[in-house]
Backbone as numpy.savetxt, mean C-alpha at the origin, in Angstrom:
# Nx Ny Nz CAx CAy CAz Cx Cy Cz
4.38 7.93 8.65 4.75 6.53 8.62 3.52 5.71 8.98
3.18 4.96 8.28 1.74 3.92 8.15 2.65 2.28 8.55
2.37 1.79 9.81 2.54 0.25 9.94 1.35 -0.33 9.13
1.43 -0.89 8.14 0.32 -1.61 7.42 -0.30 -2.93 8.00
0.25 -3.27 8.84 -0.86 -4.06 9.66 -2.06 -4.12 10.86
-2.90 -4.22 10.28 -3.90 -4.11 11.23 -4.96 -2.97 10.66
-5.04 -2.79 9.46 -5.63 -1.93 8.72 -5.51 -1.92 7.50
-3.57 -2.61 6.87 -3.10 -2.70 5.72 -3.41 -2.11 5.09
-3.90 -1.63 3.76 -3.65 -0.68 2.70 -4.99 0.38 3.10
-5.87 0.31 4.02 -6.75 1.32 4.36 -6.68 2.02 5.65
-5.39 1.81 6.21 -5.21 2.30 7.56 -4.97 4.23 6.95
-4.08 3.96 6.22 -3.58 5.51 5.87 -5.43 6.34 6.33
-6.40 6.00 5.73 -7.74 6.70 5.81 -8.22 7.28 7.16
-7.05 6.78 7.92 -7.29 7.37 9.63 -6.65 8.84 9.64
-5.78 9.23 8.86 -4.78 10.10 9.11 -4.97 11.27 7.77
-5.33 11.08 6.66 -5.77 12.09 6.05 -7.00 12.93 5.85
-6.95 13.70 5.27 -7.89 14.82 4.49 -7.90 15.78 3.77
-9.26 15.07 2.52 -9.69 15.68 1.55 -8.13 15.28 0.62
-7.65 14.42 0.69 -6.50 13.52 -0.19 -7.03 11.69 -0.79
-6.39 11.76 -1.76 -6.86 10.22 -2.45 -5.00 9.78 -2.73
-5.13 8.48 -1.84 -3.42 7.85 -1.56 -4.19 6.16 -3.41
-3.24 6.96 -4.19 -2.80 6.28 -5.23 -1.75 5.66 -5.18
-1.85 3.81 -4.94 -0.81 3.07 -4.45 -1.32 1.92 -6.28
-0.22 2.66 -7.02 -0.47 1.92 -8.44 1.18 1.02 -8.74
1.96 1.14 -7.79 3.22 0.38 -7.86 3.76 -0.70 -6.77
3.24 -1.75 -6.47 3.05 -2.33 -5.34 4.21 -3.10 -5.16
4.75 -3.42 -4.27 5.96 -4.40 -4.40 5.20 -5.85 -4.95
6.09 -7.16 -5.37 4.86 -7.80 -6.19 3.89 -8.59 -4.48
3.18 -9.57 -4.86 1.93 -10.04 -3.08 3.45 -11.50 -3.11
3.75 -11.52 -2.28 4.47 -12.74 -1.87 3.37 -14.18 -1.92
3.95 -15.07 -2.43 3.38 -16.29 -2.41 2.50 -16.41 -1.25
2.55 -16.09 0.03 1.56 -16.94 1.38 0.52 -16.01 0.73
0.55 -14.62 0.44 -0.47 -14.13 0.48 -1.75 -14.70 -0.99
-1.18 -15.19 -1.88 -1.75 -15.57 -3.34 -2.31 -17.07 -2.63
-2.08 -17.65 -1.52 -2.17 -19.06 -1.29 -3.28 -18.40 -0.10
-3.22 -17.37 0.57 -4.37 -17.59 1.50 -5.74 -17.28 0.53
-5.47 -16.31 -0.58 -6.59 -15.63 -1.09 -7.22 -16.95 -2.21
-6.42 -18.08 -2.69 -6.78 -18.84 -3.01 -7.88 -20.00 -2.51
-7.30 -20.55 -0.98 -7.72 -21.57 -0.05 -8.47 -20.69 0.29
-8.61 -19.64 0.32 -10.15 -19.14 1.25 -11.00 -18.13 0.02
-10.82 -17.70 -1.22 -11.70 -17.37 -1.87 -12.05 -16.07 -1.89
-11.37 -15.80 -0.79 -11.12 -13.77 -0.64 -11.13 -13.38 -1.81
-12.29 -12.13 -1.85 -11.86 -11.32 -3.00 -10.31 -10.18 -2.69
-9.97 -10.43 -3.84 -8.62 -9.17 -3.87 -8.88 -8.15 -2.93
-10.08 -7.39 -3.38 -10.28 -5.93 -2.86 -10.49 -6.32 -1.06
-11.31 -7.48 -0.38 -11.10 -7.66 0.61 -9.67 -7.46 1.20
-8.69 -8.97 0.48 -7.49 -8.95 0.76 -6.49 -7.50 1.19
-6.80 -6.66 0.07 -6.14 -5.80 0.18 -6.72 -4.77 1.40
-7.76 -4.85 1.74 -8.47 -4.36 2.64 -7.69 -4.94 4.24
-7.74 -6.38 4.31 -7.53 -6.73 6.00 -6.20 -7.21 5.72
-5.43 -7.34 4.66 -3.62 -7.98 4.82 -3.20 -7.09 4.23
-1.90 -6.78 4.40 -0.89 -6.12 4.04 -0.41 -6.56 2.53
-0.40 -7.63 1.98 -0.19 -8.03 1.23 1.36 -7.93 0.40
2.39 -7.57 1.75 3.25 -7.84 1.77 3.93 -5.99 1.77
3.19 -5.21 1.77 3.49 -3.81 1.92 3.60 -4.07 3.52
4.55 -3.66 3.73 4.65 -3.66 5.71 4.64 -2.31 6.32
5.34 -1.51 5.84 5.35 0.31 6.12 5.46 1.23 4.95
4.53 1.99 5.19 4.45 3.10 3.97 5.23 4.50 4.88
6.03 4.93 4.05 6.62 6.17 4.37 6.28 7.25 3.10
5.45 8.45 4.13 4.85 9.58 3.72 5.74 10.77 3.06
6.27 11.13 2.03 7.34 11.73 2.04 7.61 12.30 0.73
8.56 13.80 0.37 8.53 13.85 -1.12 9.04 13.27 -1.72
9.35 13.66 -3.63 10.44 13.00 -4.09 11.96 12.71 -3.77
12.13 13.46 -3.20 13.97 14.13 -3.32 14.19 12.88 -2.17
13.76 13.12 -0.70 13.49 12.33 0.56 13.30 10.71 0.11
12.39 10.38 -0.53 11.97 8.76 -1.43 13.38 8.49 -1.39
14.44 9.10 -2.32 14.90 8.15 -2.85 16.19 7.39 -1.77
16.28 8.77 -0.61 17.41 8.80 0.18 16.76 8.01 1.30
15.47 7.50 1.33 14.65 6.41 2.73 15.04 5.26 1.61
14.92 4.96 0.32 14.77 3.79 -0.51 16.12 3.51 0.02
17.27 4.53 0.03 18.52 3.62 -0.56 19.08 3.22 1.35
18.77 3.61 1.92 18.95 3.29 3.73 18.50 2.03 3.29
16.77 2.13 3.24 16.23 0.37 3.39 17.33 -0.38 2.72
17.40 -0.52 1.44 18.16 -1.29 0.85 19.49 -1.42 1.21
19.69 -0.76 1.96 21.81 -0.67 2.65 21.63 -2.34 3.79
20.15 -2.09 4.20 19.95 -3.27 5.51 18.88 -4.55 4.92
19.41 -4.70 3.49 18.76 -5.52 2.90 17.39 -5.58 2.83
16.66 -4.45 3.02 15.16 -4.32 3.21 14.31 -4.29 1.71
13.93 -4.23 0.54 13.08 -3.88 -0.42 12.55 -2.75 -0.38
12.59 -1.55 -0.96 11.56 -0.37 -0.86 11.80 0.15 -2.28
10.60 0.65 -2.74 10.36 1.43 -3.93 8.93 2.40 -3.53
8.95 3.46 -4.44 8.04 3.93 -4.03 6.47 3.74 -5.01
6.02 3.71 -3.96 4.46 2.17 -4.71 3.37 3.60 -5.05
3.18 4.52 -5.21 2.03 5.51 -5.50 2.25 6.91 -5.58
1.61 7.23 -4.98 1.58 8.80 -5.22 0.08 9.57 -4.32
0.10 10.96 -3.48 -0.92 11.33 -2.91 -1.37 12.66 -3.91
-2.75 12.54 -4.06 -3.12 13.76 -4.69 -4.68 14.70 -4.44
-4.36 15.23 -4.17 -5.79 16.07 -3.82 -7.40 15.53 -4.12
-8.12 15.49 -3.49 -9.55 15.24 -3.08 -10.78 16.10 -2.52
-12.05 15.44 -3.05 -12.83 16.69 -2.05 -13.06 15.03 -1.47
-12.80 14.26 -1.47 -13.37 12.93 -0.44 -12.10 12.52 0.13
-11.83 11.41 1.18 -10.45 10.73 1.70 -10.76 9.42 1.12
-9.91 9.18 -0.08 -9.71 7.86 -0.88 -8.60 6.89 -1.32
-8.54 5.98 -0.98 -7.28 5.05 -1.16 -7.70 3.96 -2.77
-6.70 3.96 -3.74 -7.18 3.24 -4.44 -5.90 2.55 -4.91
-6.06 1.39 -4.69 -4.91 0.24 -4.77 -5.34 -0.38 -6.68
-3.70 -0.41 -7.38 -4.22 -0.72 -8.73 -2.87 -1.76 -9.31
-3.16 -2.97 -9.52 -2.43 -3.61 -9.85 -2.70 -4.94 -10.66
-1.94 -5.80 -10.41 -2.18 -6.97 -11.22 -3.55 -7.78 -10.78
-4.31 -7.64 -9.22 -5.25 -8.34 -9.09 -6.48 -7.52 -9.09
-6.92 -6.17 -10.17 -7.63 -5.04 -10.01 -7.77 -3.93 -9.20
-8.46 -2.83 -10.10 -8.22 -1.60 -8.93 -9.22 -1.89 -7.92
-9.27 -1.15 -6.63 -10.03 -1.20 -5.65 -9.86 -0.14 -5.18
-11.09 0.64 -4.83 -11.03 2.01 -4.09 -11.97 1.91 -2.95
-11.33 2.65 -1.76 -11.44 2.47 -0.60 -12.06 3.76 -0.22
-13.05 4.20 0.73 -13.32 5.75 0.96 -13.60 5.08 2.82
């Protein structure tokens, strides 16, 4: 379980190895976040670097497990889908891929 703040989409890089965390399904960035990266000029790949960008907890887990954490969240009105996929590495790499470009993190 990854709290995504305070590290947001590069915290996971504390806790693995020799894995690359492919986060290519993102929930969509909530409006504050498109309005800070605007008024201040942040690049994306920053953004996605120091905010959460509206990902709040990542849960580590297989398929079968996904779908039975998705449907809890959603019983307590929460949003969850599952945003990526982990796959083998000889480096520890995070690469975020979506509507505002990919960005890879080591």
């Amino acid at each position: 379980i990854i709290n995504c703040t305070g590290g947001a989409h590069t915290k996971v890089l504390h806790y693995i190895e020799n894995l690359r965390i492919v986060k290519d399904h993102l929930l969509p960035v909530p409006p504050l976040f498109k309005l800070i990266q605007h008024e201040s000029k942040t690049d994306w790949k920053e953004m996605f670097k120091v905010l959460n960008c509206g990902t709040r907890l990542e849960i580590y887990t297989d398929e079968k497990n996904a779908s039975v954490i998705i449907d809890v969240a959603q019983s307590f009105g929460i949003a969850g889908q599952v945003i990526g996929q982990v796959e083998g590495s000889e480096k520890n790499e995070v690469v975020v891929k979506g509507e505002h470009g990919e960005f890879r993190y080591e």
